[in-house]
Amino acid sequence: MEKNTNLIAGFLLAILAIIWGSSFILIKRGLDVFDAGEVGAIRIIAASVFLIPFAIQGLKNIEKRHWKLLLAVGFFGSLLPAFLFAKAQTQIASSVAGILNALTPLFTMIIGALFFTQKFTARTVLGLIIGFGGTVILILAGPVGSIASLNYYALYVVLATIFYGANLNLIKFKIQDLRARTITSLSLALVGPLAAIYLFGATDFINKVSTVDGALFSLGAIVLLGVMGTAIALILFNQLVKITSPIFTSSVTYLIPIVAVMWGIWDGELLYPGHYIGMVAIILGVYLANRKKKQ
């Protein structure tokens, strides 16, 4: 039974890496026409609409205490990161955003230690230091022999990974009694209307769709991002949290940067040596922080 669970967990991890590693290039294509707020809102709306049947089905299992937890999951796991990643990618490469996303396991551990039952070891602390060092290198990376000015937009991704870390611990320790698709569908159902109010009431979305060349292609990229990268991927992700641990699940970010960088290079993005050094440092830090001492 344990072997089967490990196989399923490994398979889900690989699928998630491919889906989420491709998310950053889809955000980039959406930003060709729409602004960051529109991209974030369309992504959430597409995901929440796709999951309406699951949300309706899951209502019968909901208790009063679940609602505030599901709302928190919707905000920290979906709504806020969707806007933050889109905003970041207006000024940083999609591949860099994918690399920075690897900070999620580190913040998962920090939040777990501060508010839940996670404990730090000396190896974990070393991993955190190396990971954050890699983040600084990545943010400051420039041409060989030079340091670029601080790109503050990268901090939007860092904030998003903090929210992801909070969300992981929340799901694992507070709502274990709900099915993964129930958590995903209902949390998105709660924040979807907020995204719709913003999109149709505070943006130029309708005019862009009807008048701007390439708008339908960009819209399709964002809808695909919402359905695959948010709705379906979150169901798989939440299921992975429930059958393993928050740390193992967040380790999907080992693989996401590889996929994101491959897409970025294919799309003509320029990466400096510092970007690769930063990526290696972050992944090494995550590995050290996650590595368990042999018995």
Short mmCIF file of C-alpha atoms in Angstrom, two decimals:
data_model
loop_
_atom_site.label_atom_id
_atom_site.label_comp_id
_atom_site.label_asym_id
_atom_site.label_seq_id
_atom_site.Cartn_x
_atom_site.Cartn_y
_atom_site.Cartn_z
CA MET A 1 0.00 0.00 0.00
CA GLU A 2 2.81 2.39 0.92
CA LYS A 3 4.61 1.58 -2.35
CA ASN A 4 1.47 2.37 -4.36
CA THR A 5 1.04 5.64 -2.50
CA ASN A 6 4.64 6.59 -3.28
CA LEU A 7 4.14 5.81 -6.97
CA ILE A 8 0.97 7.89 -7.12
CA ALA A 9 2.69 10.73 -5.28
CA GLY A 10 5.64 10.66 -7.70
CA PHE A 11 3.34 10.63 -10.72
CA LEU A 12 1.29 13.56 -9.42
CA LEU A 13 4.49 15.46 -8.66
CA ALA A 14 5.73 15.06 -12.25
CA ILE A 15 2.40 16.10 -13.79
CA LEU A 16 2.22 19.15 -11.55
CA ALA A 17 5.76 20.16 -12.48
CA ILE A 18 4.87 20.11 -16.19
CA ILE A 19 1.60 22.00 -15.70
CA TRP A 20 2.95 24.64 -13.34
CA GLY A 21 6.27 24.94 -15.13
CA SER A 22 4.29 25.90 -18.23
CA SER A 23 2.14 28.42 -16.34
CA PHE A 24 4.69 31.22 -16.55
CA ILE A 25 4.86 31.23 -20.35
CA LEU A 26 1.04 31.28 -20.45
CA ILE A 27 1.03 34.30 -18.14
CA LYS A 28 3.52 35.93 -20.49
CA ARG A 29 1.27 35.32 -23.49
CA GLY A 30 -1.69 36.74 -21.59
CA LEU A 31 0.29 39.89 -20.79
CA ASP A 32 0.81 40.46 -24.51
CA VAL A 33 -2.66 42.05 -24.53
CA PHE A 34 -4.04 42.27 -21.00
CA ASP A 35 -2.63 43.97 -17.92
CA ALA A 36 -1.60 42.09 -14.78
CA GLY A 37 -4.92 42.60 -12.97
CA GLU A 38 -6.89 41.33 -15.94
CA VAL A 39 -4.66 38.27 -16.31
CA GLY A 40 -5.06 37.40 -12.63
CA ALA A 41 -8.81 37.90 -12.67
CA ILE A 42 -9.41 35.91 -15.88
CA ARG A 43 -7.31 33.06 -14.50
CA ILE A 44 -9.37 32.84 -11.30
CA ILE A 45 -12.71 33.20 -13.09
CA ALA A 46 -11.85 30.46 -15.59
CA ALA A 47 -10.82 28.10 -12.80
CA SER A 48 -13.85 28.79 -10.61
CA VAL A 49 -16.33 28.39 -13.49
CA PHE A 50 -14.73 25.11 -14.56
CA LEU A 51 -15.09 23.76 -11.03
CA ILE A 52 -18.70 24.82 -10.36
CA PRO A 53 -20.07 21.23 -10.64
CA PHE A 54 -17.55 20.04 -8.05
CA ALA A 55 -18.35 22.98 -5.78
CA ILE A 56 -22.06 22.19 -5.85
CA GLN A 57 -21.36 18.54 -5.15
CA GLY A 58 -19.05 19.39 -2.26
CA LEU A 59 -21.55 21.60 -0.43
CA LYS A 60 -23.10 18.63 1.36
CA ASN A 61 -19.84 17.96 3.20
CA ILE A 62 -19.29 21.49 4.48
CA GLU A 63 -19.65 22.48 8.10
CA LYS A 64 -19.91 26.03 9.40
CA ARG A 65 -16.28 26.02 10.59
CA HIS A 66 -15.04 25.19 7.09
CA TRP A 67 -16.16 28.40 5.40
CA LYS A 68 -13.56 30.78 6.82
CA LEU A 69 -10.83 28.21 6.20
CA LEU A 70 -11.90 27.73 2.59
CA LEU A 71 -12.00 31.50 2.09
CA ALA A 72 -8.44 31.71 3.43
CA VAL A 73 -7.36 28.93 1.05
CA GLY A 74 -9.01 30.79 -1.84
CA PHE A 75 -7.15 33.99 -1.02
CA PHE A 76 -3.71 32.61 -0.14
CA GLY A 77 -3.63 29.64 -2.51
CA SER A 78 -5.25 31.17 -5.60
CA LEU A 79 -6.46 34.77 -5.76
CA LEU A 80 -3.51 36.72 -4.38
CA PRO A 81 -0.77 34.64 -6.07
CA ALA A 82 -2.56 34.89 -9.43
CA PHE A 83 -2.37 38.68 -9.30
CA LEU A 84 1.14 38.76 -7.82
CA PHE A 85 2.71 36.49 -10.44
CA ALA A 86 1.09 38.43 -13.28
CA LYS A 87 2.29 41.73 -11.82
CA ALA A 88 5.83 40.37 -11.39
CA GLN A 89 6.02 39.14 -14.97
CA THR A 90 5.39 42.60 -16.35
CA GLN A 91 9.03 43.33 -15.44
CA ILE A 92 10.79 39.97 -15.02
CA ALA A 93 11.24 37.03 -17.38
CA SER A 94 8.85 34.10 -17.12
CA SER A 95 11.79 31.77 -16.49
CA VAL A 96 12.98 33.89 -13.55
CA ALA A 97 9.49 33.83 -12.06
CA GLY A 98 9.55 30.04 -12.35
CA ILE A 99 12.91 29.86 -10.59
CA LEU A 100 11.77 32.13 -7.72
CA ASN A 101 8.72 29.93 -7.26
CA ALA A 102 11.13 27.35 -5.82
CA LEU A 103 11.10 29.34 -2.58
CA THR A 104 7.72 27.82 -1.69
CA PRO A 105 9.10 24.86 0.34
CA LEU A 106 11.30 27.17 2.37
CA PHE A 107 8.41 29.39 3.39
CA THR A 108 6.33 26.27 3.99
CA MET A 109 8.85 25.22 6.62
CA ILE A 110 9.16 28.65 8.21
CA ILE A 111 5.39 29.09 8.55
CA GLY A 112 5.03 25.49 9.69
CA ALA A 113 7.58 26.09 12.44
CA LEU A 114 6.06 29.38 13.54
CA PHE A 115 2.39 28.41 13.56
CA PHE A 116 2.10 24.62 13.32
CA THR A 117 4.29 21.65 14.31
CA GLN A 118 7.26 21.88 11.97
CA LYS A 119 10.69 21.75 13.67
CA PHE A 120 13.98 23.14 12.41
CA THR A 121 17.28 21.26 12.32
CA ALA A 122 20.74 22.68 11.67
CA ARG A 123 20.50 21.29 8.11
CA THR A 124 17.17 23.05 7.62
CA VAL A 125 18.63 26.38 8.74
CA LEU A 126 21.57 25.93 6.37
CA GLY A 127 19.15 25.16 3.53
CA LEU A 128 17.15 28.29 4.31
CA ILE A 129 20.26 30.47 4.29
CA ILE A 130 21.48 29.05 0.97
CA GLY A 131 18.00 29.35 -0.56
CA PHE A 132 17.62 32.98 0.41
CA GLY A 133 21.14 33.67 -0.79
CA GLY A 134 20.18 32.22 -4.16
CA THR A 135 17.14 34.51 -4.21
CA VAL A 136 19.31 37.59 -3.70
CA ILE A 137 21.67 36.47 -6.47
CA LEU A 138 18.72 35.87 -8.79
CA ILE A 139 17.17 39.27 -8.13
CA LEU A 140 20.49 41.07 -8.70
CA ALA A 141 21.70 38.98 -11.66
CA GLY A 142 23.11 40.94 -14.59
CA PRO A 143 25.66 40.48 -17.40
CA VAL A 144 29.00 38.81 -16.59
CA GLY A 145 31.04 40.95 -14.21
CA SER A 146 28.19 43.27 -13.28
CA ILE A 147 25.29 43.47 -10.86
CA ALA A 148 21.94 44.67 -12.08
CA SER A 149 19.85 47.11 -10.08
CA LEU A 150 17.45 45.53 -7.62
CA ASN A 151 14.37 44.33 -9.48
CA TYR A 152 11.61 44.97 -6.98
CA TYR A 153 9.10 43.13 -9.14
CA ALA A 154 10.75 39.85 -8.16
CA LEU A 155 9.51 40.53 -4.63
CA TYR A 156 5.94 40.01 -5.85
CA VAL A 157 6.87 36.40 -6.55
CA VAL A 158 8.55 36.09 -3.14
CA LEU A 159 5.33 37.33 -1.50
CA ALA A 160 3.29 34.86 -3.54
CA THR A 161 5.47 31.97 -2.33
CA ILE A 162 4.91 33.09 1.27
CA PHE A 163 1.17 32.86 0.65
CA TYR A 164 1.63 29.41 -0.92
CA GLY A 165 3.53 28.29 2.17
CA ALA A 166 0.73 29.48 4.45
CA ASN A 167 -1.85 27.74 2.26
CA LEU A 168 0.00 24.42 2.31
CA ASN A 169 0.07 24.29 6.09
CA LEU A 170 -3.53 25.41 6.32
CA ILE A 171 -4.73 22.56 4.13
CA LYS A 172 -2.61 19.94 5.83
CA PHE A 173 -3.31 20.83 9.43
CA LYS A 174 -6.75 22.47 9.44
CA ILE A 175 -8.98 20.86 6.78
CA GLN A 176 -7.78 17.30 6.41
CA ASP A 177 -11.38 16.09 6.64
CA LEU A 178 -12.38 17.52 3.23
CA ARG A 179 -11.66 16.00 -0.17
CA ALA A 180 -9.07 17.72 -2.36
CA ARG A 181 -11.52 18.68 -5.09
CA THR A 182 -13.96 20.03 -2.50
CA ILE A 183 -11.28 22.27 -1.04
CA THR A 184 -10.21 23.48 -4.49
CA SER A 185 -13.65 24.04 -6.00
CA LEU A 186 -15.26 25.75 -3.02
CA SER A 187 -12.25 27.93 -2.21
CA LEU A 188 -12.27 29.15 -5.82
CA ALA A 189 -16.04 29.57 -5.78
CA LEU A 190 -15.64 31.96 -2.86
CA VAL A 191 -13.03 34.18 -4.55
CA GLY A 192 -14.24 33.83 -8.16
CA PRO A 193 -17.00 36.45 -7.79
CA LEU A 194 -14.47 38.95 -6.41
CA ALA A 195 -12.31 38.44 -9.48
CA ALA A 196 -15.36 38.87 -11.75
CA ILE A 197 -16.40 42.11 -10.05
CA TYR A 198 -12.91 43.48 -10.55
CA LEU A 199 -12.58 42.30 -14.19
CA PHE A 200 -15.93 43.59 -15.45
CA GLY A 201 -16.25 46.59 -13.17
CA ALA A 202 -12.76 48.06 -12.96
CA THR A 203 -10.89 47.13 -16.17
CA ASP A 204 -11.06 47.64 -19.94
CA PHE A 205 -11.36 43.89 -20.57
CA ILE A 206 -14.47 43.92 -22.79
CA ASN A 207 -13.10 46.64 -25.07
CA LYS A 208 -9.74 44.87 -25.44
CA VAL A 209 -11.34 41.54 -26.38
CA SER A 210 -13.40 43.18 -29.12
CA THR A 211 -10.84 45.60 -30.56
CA VAL A 212 -7.25 44.48 -29.92
CA ASP A 213 -5.50 42.13 -32.37
CA GLY A 214 -4.41 38.89 -30.71
CA ALA A 215 -6.76 39.36 -27.77
CA LEU A 216 -8.54 36.05 -28.31
CA PHE A 217 -5.25 34.15 -28.40
CA SER A 218 -4.10 35.81 -25.17
CA LEU A 219 -7.50 35.15 -23.61
CA GLY A 220 -7.23 31.48 -24.61
CA ALA A 221 -3.80 31.24 -22.99
CA ILE A 222 -5.14 32.66 -19.72
CA VAL A 223 -8.23 30.43 -19.76
CA LEU A 224 -5.97 27.40 -20.32
CA LEU A 225 -3.84 28.65 -17.44
CA GLY A 226 -6.92 28.91 -15.23
CA VAL A 227 -8.36 25.51 -16.10
CA MET A 228 -5.12 23.51 -16.15
CA GLY A 229 -2.73 25.56 -14.02
CA THR A 230 -5.22 26.53 -11.32
CA ALA A 231 -8.30 24.28 -11.30
CA ILE A 232 -7.03 20.84 -12.30
CA ALA A 233 -3.53 21.37 -10.89
CA LEU A 234 -4.88 22.50 -7.51
CA ILE A 235 -7.03 19.40 -7.24
CA LEU A 236 -3.95 17.27 -7.88
CA PHE A 237 -1.87 19.43 -5.57
CA ASN A 238 -4.32 19.32 -2.67
CA GLN A 239 -4.62 15.56 -3.10
CA LEU A 240 -0.84 15.30 -2.93
CA VAL A 241 -0.83 17.33 0.30
CA LYS A 242 -3.34 14.95 1.84
CA ILE A 243 -1.47 11.73 0.98
CA THR A 244 2.05 13.00 1.74
CA SER A 245 3.32 16.06 3.63
CA PRO A 246 3.38 19.80 2.92
CA ILE A 247 7.16 19.66 2.49
CA PHE A 248 7.09 16.80 -0.03
CA THR A 249 4.27 18.41 -1.97
CA SER A 250 5.92 21.81 -2.14
CA SER A 251 9.03 20.09 -3.49
CA VAL A 252 7.33 20.12 -6.90
CA THR A 253 9.26 23.39 -7.11
CA TYR A 254 12.45 21.36 -7.65
CA LEU A 255 11.17 20.61 -11.14
CA ILE A 256 9.09 23.70 -11.97
CA PRO A 257 12.18 25.92 -12.63
CA ILE A 258 13.55 23.41 -15.14
CA VAL A 259 10.32 23.43 -17.14
CA ALA A 260 9.96 27.22 -16.85
CA VAL A 261 13.55 27.85 -17.98
CA MET A 262 13.11 25.54 -20.98
CA TRP A 263 9.99 27.48 -22.04
CA GLY A 264 11.78 30.79 -21.47
CA ILE A 265 14.79 29.84 -23.59
CA TRP A 266 12.47 28.57 -26.32
CA ASP A 267 10.71 31.95 -26.24
CA GLY A 268 13.98 33.85 -26.60
CA GLU A 269 14.45 35.02 -23.02
CA LEU A 270 17.99 35.98 -22.02
CA LEU A 271 19.37 34.46 -18.82
CA TYR A 272 22.68 35.55 -17.30
CA PRO A 273 25.06 33.24 -15.38
CA GLY A 274 23.77 34.76 -12.15
CA HIS A 275 20.30 33.45 -12.90
CA TYR A 276 21.61 29.89 -13.15
CA ILE A 277 23.73 30.30 -10.01
CA GLY A 278 20.71 31.61 -8.14
CA MET A 279 18.55 28.74 -9.39
CA VAL A 280 21.10 26.13 -8.30
CA ALA A 281 21.44 27.79 -4.89
CA ILE A 282 17.67 27.86 -4.33
CA ILE A 283 17.21 24.24 -5.33
CA LEU A 284 20.22 23.18 -3.23
CA GLY A 285 18.77 25.06 -0.29
CA VAL A 286 15.39 23.39 -0.72
CA TYR A 287 17.09 20.00 -0.95
CA LEU A 288 19.12 20.49 2.22
CA ALA A 289 16.13 21.82 4.13
CA ASN A 290 14.00 18.84 3.09
CA ARG A 291 16.62 16.12 3.48
CA LYS A 292 15.90 13.82 6.38
CA LYS A 293 18.63 12.48 8.58
CA LYS A 294 19.25 8.79 7.98
CA GLN A 295 18.12 6.53 10.79
#
